[in-house]
XYZ file of C-alpha atoms in Angstrom:
370
model
C 0.000 0.000 0.000
C 2.782 2.420 0.938
C 4.579 1.577 -2.311
C 1.479 2.386 -4.360
C 1.116 5.665 -2.482
C 4.757 6.535 -3.206
C 4.289 5.699 -6.887
C 1.169 7.858 -7.000
C 3.012 10.792 -5.465
C 5.920 10.309 -7.838
C 3.572 10.452 -10.807
C 1.125 13.111 -9.671
C 2.692 14.881 -6.678
C 3.639 17.977 -8.655
C 0.159 18.095 -10.195
C -1.428 17.907 -6.744
C 0.759 20.768 -5.541
C -0.009 23.062 -8.475
C -3.670 21.989 -8.548
C -4.077 22.759 -4.839
C -2.709 26.276 -5.336
C -5.017 26.827 -8.310
C -8.044 25.597 -6.339
C -7.084 27.879 -3.439
C -7.004 30.890 -5.761
C -10.436 29.976 -7.183
C -11.942 29.670 -3.702
C -10.363 32.909 -2.501
C -11.207 34.948 -5.629
C -14.205 33.259 -7.289
C -15.574 36.227 -9.212
C -14.422 37.412 -12.610
C -13.577 40.712 -14.288
C -15.149 42.409 -17.290
C -12.558 40.931 -19.700
C -13.804 37.469 -18.737
C -17.503 38.287 -19.039
C -18.003 36.888 -22.538
C -16.729 33.384 -21.804
C -18.400 33.285 -18.369
C -21.755 34.194 -19.917
C -21.161 31.822 -22.834
C -20.517 28.916 -20.438
C -23.643 29.841 -18.467
C -25.769 29.921 -21.612
C -24.410 26.621 -22.933
C -24.977 24.909 -19.573
C -28.403 26.368 -18.803
C -29.979 27.322 -22.164
C -28.290 24.545 -24.171
C -29.743 24.504 -27.712
C -31.996 27.554 -27.157
C -29.556 29.932 -28.826
C -32.135 32.725 -29.058
C -31.833 33.074 -25.246
C -28.059 33.503 -25.308
C -26.785 36.781 -23.863
C -24.373 37.657 -26.688
C -27.205 38.266 -29.148
C -28.347 41.228 -27.032
C -24.934 42.258 -25.658
C -22.344 41.302 -28.315
C -19.433 43.269 -26.858
C -16.846 45.324 -28.726
C -15.654 42.389 -30.858
C -17.093 38.871 -31.263
C -15.323 35.965 -29.595
C -15.356 32.261 -30.377
C -17.603 29.867 -28.466
C -15.274 26.901 -28.987
C -13.391 27.271 -25.710
C -16.563 27.890 -23.704
C -18.166 24.874 -25.382
C -15.285 22.550 -24.464
C -15.166 23.708 -20.834
C -18.965 23.496 -20.524
C -19.054 19.934 -21.869
C -16.437 18.824 -19.351
C -18.151 20.671 -16.487
C -21.689 19.583 -17.426
C -21.824 16.375 -15.279
C -20.921 18.379 -12.167
C -23.347 21.193 -13.010
C -26.094 18.622 -13.729
C -25.548 17.075 -10.291
C -25.620 20.546 -8.709
C -28.975 21.212 -10.356
C -30.389 17.929 -9.041
C -29.253 18.861 -5.527
C -30.557 22.448 -5.918
C -27.119 23.902 -5.301
C -27.049 27.672 -5.991
C -26.097 28.529 -9.552
C -23.082 30.493 -8.322
C -21.224 27.246 -7.667
C -21.311 26.388 -11.367
C -18.840 29.273 -11.751
C -16.470 27.426 -9.419
C -16.997 24.279 -11.507
C -16.182 25.808 -14.894
C -13.182 27.700 -13.519
C -11.759 24.553 -11.909
C -12.305 22.618 -15.160
C -10.493 25.320 -17.119
C -7.660 25.212 -14.586
C -7.500 21.441 -14.980
C -7.198 21.785 -18.752
C -4.375 24.321 -18.487
C -2.516 22.317 -15.812
C -2.798 19.112 -17.862
C -1.133 20.839 -20.823
C 1.489 22.306 -18.478
C 2.059 18.770 -17.172
C 2.736 17.572 -20.722
C 5.324 20.322 -21.135
C 6.862 19.541 -17.736
C 7.236 15.849 -18.603
C 9.124 16.761 -21.784
C 11.420 19.009 -19.711
C 12.121 16.028 -17.437
C 12.903 13.727 -20.376
C 15.235 16.241 -22.022
C 16.891 17.984 -19.050
C 16.368 15.648 -16.091
C 14.174 15.318 -13.019
C 16.043 18.039 -11.118
C 15.249 20.702 -13.711
C 11.635 19.492 -13.639
C 11.557 19.870 -9.832
C 12.863 23.439 -9.957
C 10.402 24.230 -12.761
C 7.562 23.234 -10.426
C 9.062 25.110 -7.449
C 9.421 28.312 -9.467
C 5.926 27.983 -10.951
C 4.398 27.341 -7.531
C 6.206 30.343 -6.037
C 4.747 32.717 -8.640
C 1.315 34.264 -8.374
C 0.146 35.273 -11.826
C 0.456 32.097 -13.894
C -1.510 29.854 -11.507
C -3.998 32.616 -10.709
C -4.705 33.340 -14.365
C -4.984 29.716 -15.511
C -8.601 29.541 -14.256
C -9.634 32.909 -15.669
C -11.944 32.354 -18.684
C -10.021 34.600 -21.069
C -9.208 33.915 -24.731
C -5.546 34.330 -23.726
C -5.831 31.398 -21.296
C -7.593 29.157 -23.823
C -4.759 29.911 -26.246
C -2.252 29.400 -23.415
C -3.359 25.777 -23.016
C -2.599 25.108 -26.681
C 0.723 26.929 -26.479
C 1.721 24.682 -23.560
C 0.962 21.689 -25.783
C 3.061 23.279 -28.521
C 5.971 23.735 -26.101
C 5.697 20.083 -25.087
C 5.763 18.919 -28.706
C 8.666 21.297 -29.407
C 10.768 19.821 -26.602
C 9.707 16.323 -27.618
C 10.894 16.913 -31.171
C 7.403 16.720 -32.747
C 7.920 20.058 -34.444
C 5.073 19.945 -36.956
C 2.622 19.125 -34.167
C 3.994 22.105 -32.209
C 3.415 24.435 -35.167
C -0.090 23.034 -35.724
C -1.063 23.701 -32.095
C 0.066 27.291 -32.428
C -1.774 27.701 -35.735
C -5.004 26.551 -34.072
C -4.425 28.860 -31.083
C -3.763 31.797 -33.451
C -6.753 31.352 -35.736
C -9.330 30.349 -33.129
C -8.464 31.955 -29.781
C -5.807 34.696 -30.006
C -4.488 36.093 -33.276
C -1.496 37.570 -31.415
C 0.013 34.078 -31.027
C 1.184 34.814 -34.579
C 3.930 36.853 -32.888
C 5.136 33.638 -31.233
C 4.728 31.183 -34.094
C 6.587 33.505 -36.515
C 9.956 33.604 -34.658
C 9.620 29.932 -33.689
C 8.946 28.901 -37.283
C 11.798 31.062 -38.548
C 14.216 29.529 -36.028
C 13.162 25.990 -36.982
C 13.653 26.801 -40.674
C 17.035 28.501 -40.202
C 18.337 25.595 -38.097
C 16.923 23.147 -40.698
C 14.894 21.444 -37.990
C 11.876 21.352 -40.325
C 11.340 21.209 -44.058
C 9.854 24.408 -45.481
C 7.379 22.639 -47.759
C 6.329 20.075 -45.178
C 5.870 22.815 -42.576
C 3.880 24.904 -45.054
C 1.534 22.078 -46.030
C 1.109 20.987 -42.420
C 0.319 24.514 -41.214
C -2.021 25.188 -44.146
C -3.950 21.998 -43.377
C -4.187 22.998 -39.705
C -5.259 26.513 -40.738
C -8.074 25.256 -42.987
C -9.335 22.924 -40.262
C -9.127 25.657 -37.610
C -10.897 28.280 -39.715
C -13.494 25.755 -40.841
C -14.258 24.724 -37.265
C -14.534 28.249 -35.844
C -16.586 29.547 -38.791
C -18.944 26.565 -38.577
C -19.487 26.734 -34.806
C -19.495 30.500 -34.373
C -21.614 31.296 -37.428
C -24.365 29.072 -36.023
C -24.223 30.560 -32.523
C -23.713 34.188 -33.604
C -26.365 33.746 -36.332
C -24.221 35.338 -39.041
C -21.285 34.247 -41.171
C -18.349 34.871 -38.862
C -14.686 34.186 -38.203
C -14.335 35.896 -34.793
C -10.573 36.129 -34.566
C -10.357 37.830 -37.963
C -12.568 40.637 -36.657
C -10.460 40.824 -33.479
C -7.284 41.100 -35.582
C -8.810 43.878 -37.677
C -9.956 45.800 -34.588
C -6.797 45.445 -32.486
C -4.005 45.353 -35.056
C -5.198 47.031 -38.249
C -7.350 49.765 -36.677
C -5.194 49.771 -33.495
C -8.341 50.440 -31.450
C -6.993 48.473 -28.475
C -4.979 51.552 -27.470
C -8.297 53.151 -26.422
C -8.063 50.951 -23.314
C -4.756 52.492 -22.238
C -1.107 52.401 -23.276
C 2.246 51.615 -21.688
C 5.817 52.499 -22.729
C 7.862 50.214 -24.962
C 9.846 48.716 -22.072
C 6.835 47.923 -19.828
C 6.869 44.126 -20.302
C 10.554 43.943 -19.333
C 10.491 46.479 -16.498
C 7.104 45.732 -14.939
C 5.112 42.736 -16.248
C 7.859 40.103 -16.390
C 9.580 41.072 -13.099
C 6.204 40.894 -11.298
C 5.137 37.616 -12.872
C 8.470 35.756 -12.902
C 9.852 37.058 -9.587
C 12.876 34.844 -8.736
C 12.818 33.344 -12.229
C 13.532 36.726 -13.840
C 17.263 36.916 -12.977
C 17.561 33.126 -13.032
C 16.376 32.739 -16.631
C 19.144 35.109 -17.763
C 21.633 33.007 -15.827
C 20.219 29.851 -17.418
C 20.973 31.215 -20.891
C 24.586 31.801 -19.836
C 25.094 28.453 -18.081
C 23.587 26.106 -20.688
C 23.861 27.003 -24.362
C 20.940 24.685 -25.215
C 18.615 27.086 -23.405
C 19.168 29.939 -25.877
C 17.518 27.888 -28.658
C 14.306 27.756 -26.610
C 14.433 31.254 -25.170
C 15.035 33.145 -28.428
C 11.565 32.708 -30.018
C 9.815 33.479 -26.719
C 11.957 36.547 -26.097
C 11.250 37.658 -29.668
C 7.525 37.220 -28.969
C 7.703 39.628 -26.025
C 9.842 42.089 -27.997
C 7.411 42.077 -30.929
C 4.455 42.494 -28.595
C 6.168 45.465 -26.969
C 5.579 47.447 -30.156
C 1.810 47.442 -29.546
C 0.867 50.427 -27.333
C -1.846 48.610 -25.308
C -0.118 46.189 -22.957
C -1.348 43.722 -20.350
C 0.374 40.870 -18.571
C -2.152 38.345 -19.871
C -1.053 39.101 -23.436
C 2.380 37.566 -22.810
C 1.438 34.928 -20.229
C 2.276 32.234 -22.800
C 5.951 33.161 -22.450
C 6.182 32.404 -18.717
C 6.609 28.577 -18.859
C 9.668 28.834 -21.116
C 11.208 31.555 -18.954
C 10.572 29.280 -15.948
C 12.253 26.400 -17.754
C 15.369 28.495 -18.389
C 15.368 29.610 -14.749
C 15.007 25.977 -13.622
C 18.114 25.032 -15.613
C 20.069 27.736 -13.763
C 18.608 26.687 -10.387
C 19.592 23.073 -11.009
C 23.153 24.091 -11.883
C 23.419 26.240 -8.739
C 22.094 23.371 -6.619
C 24.593 20.884 -8.069
C 27.506 23.243 -7.363
C 26.272 24.569 -4.015
C 29.281 23.177 -2.071
C 31.819 25.106 -4.139
C 33.001 28.404 -2.658
C 31.771 30.883 -5.305
C 28.662 28.929 -6.249
C 27.604 28.702 -2.594
C 26.858 32.430 -2.447
C 24.860 32.260 -5.663
C 22.905 29.299 -4.287
C 22.085 31.182 -1.070
C 21.000 34.197 -3.130
C 18.740 31.908 -5.189
C 17.094 30.511 -2.034
C 16.499 34.069 -0.866
C 14.897 34.949 -4.203
C 12.580 31.928 -4.074
C 11.535 32.735 -0.491
C 10.909 36.321 -1.569
C 8.763 35.030 -4.441
C 6.675 32.939 -2.049
C 6.166 35.944 0.197
C 5.188 38.155 -2.689
C 2.793 35.586 -4.171
C 0.907 34.386 -1.138
C 0.702 37.678 0.739
C 0.857 40.631 -1.625
C -0.815 38.789 -4.516
C -3.790 37.432 -2.578
C -4.241 40.567 -0.444
C -4.274 42.755 -3.544
C -6.840 40.589 -5.345
C -9.074 40.371 -2.276
C -8.950 44.122 -1.622
């Protein structure tokens, strides 16, 4: 019995840790913000109005730009058994919000698990362990992974893409990002472009095979979103095309506020990465393999910096790779902790991680609750 318990913890211990933190955040901050209103209402309508589309809220309150129902549909299907049981037991409808948010968090964490397993296979169990420690010590990634935003739905697919990238299934990685770009967030184009260019320049993929693979994924993605969303919106529609036109071509997103060019590097990333911010830079220096993985993600943040309207959620897809690079550095510092010079760096790293925990579980929660 004890052996089975040990095996279970070995397989799922990290998932239990991260999942517990995510569940804690949901319980402490159950309500959502205006940016999340579309998907929250869409999940409500799918779960409670089902096929009665004429009762759906978006037909009366469409919002600034249309959004896809595909993510809300997937989460609602997975949450429906729990919500059905709640209805039978006459549990207040509010608790269905907990259900859909926890399901969304489960989806994101399962894709993050896939990425983490590939890190373990390629860089070892110690790097995996530090990846989990750094992720758990940060506030924003685990807090946001249950927020029903298009960015988070895309984030789940990007995590899958990272996993396939590390695994060596490069065409699958590109296909995941194509789907995320065309269905959930058109700005993932800023990530797939530098990644695709790097893979082509390093001759990791064939140009023609990559082109045909991505075109096939694009046709399937566009076909799916146009089919589903045209029915629910009751007009011929590709939602993310309208979002791209509004945000990028018309640059209307700047009406919601602007930040300086350096904001992601001087505010968003330091706050979200915490200890991992200096460590990821050290990881690039200590292991030359890391630069290959960091370059496309760093390019993504640089390209995004050109857009005046900036929010942390826009670049949240970059955090897992930055955490991976930081975990490589942390593992190297741990292995050399008994050497004179390295000992001071190791102590500094422990201090940074403790500072991250303090910042996440006190300042983060207090700020969100206030």
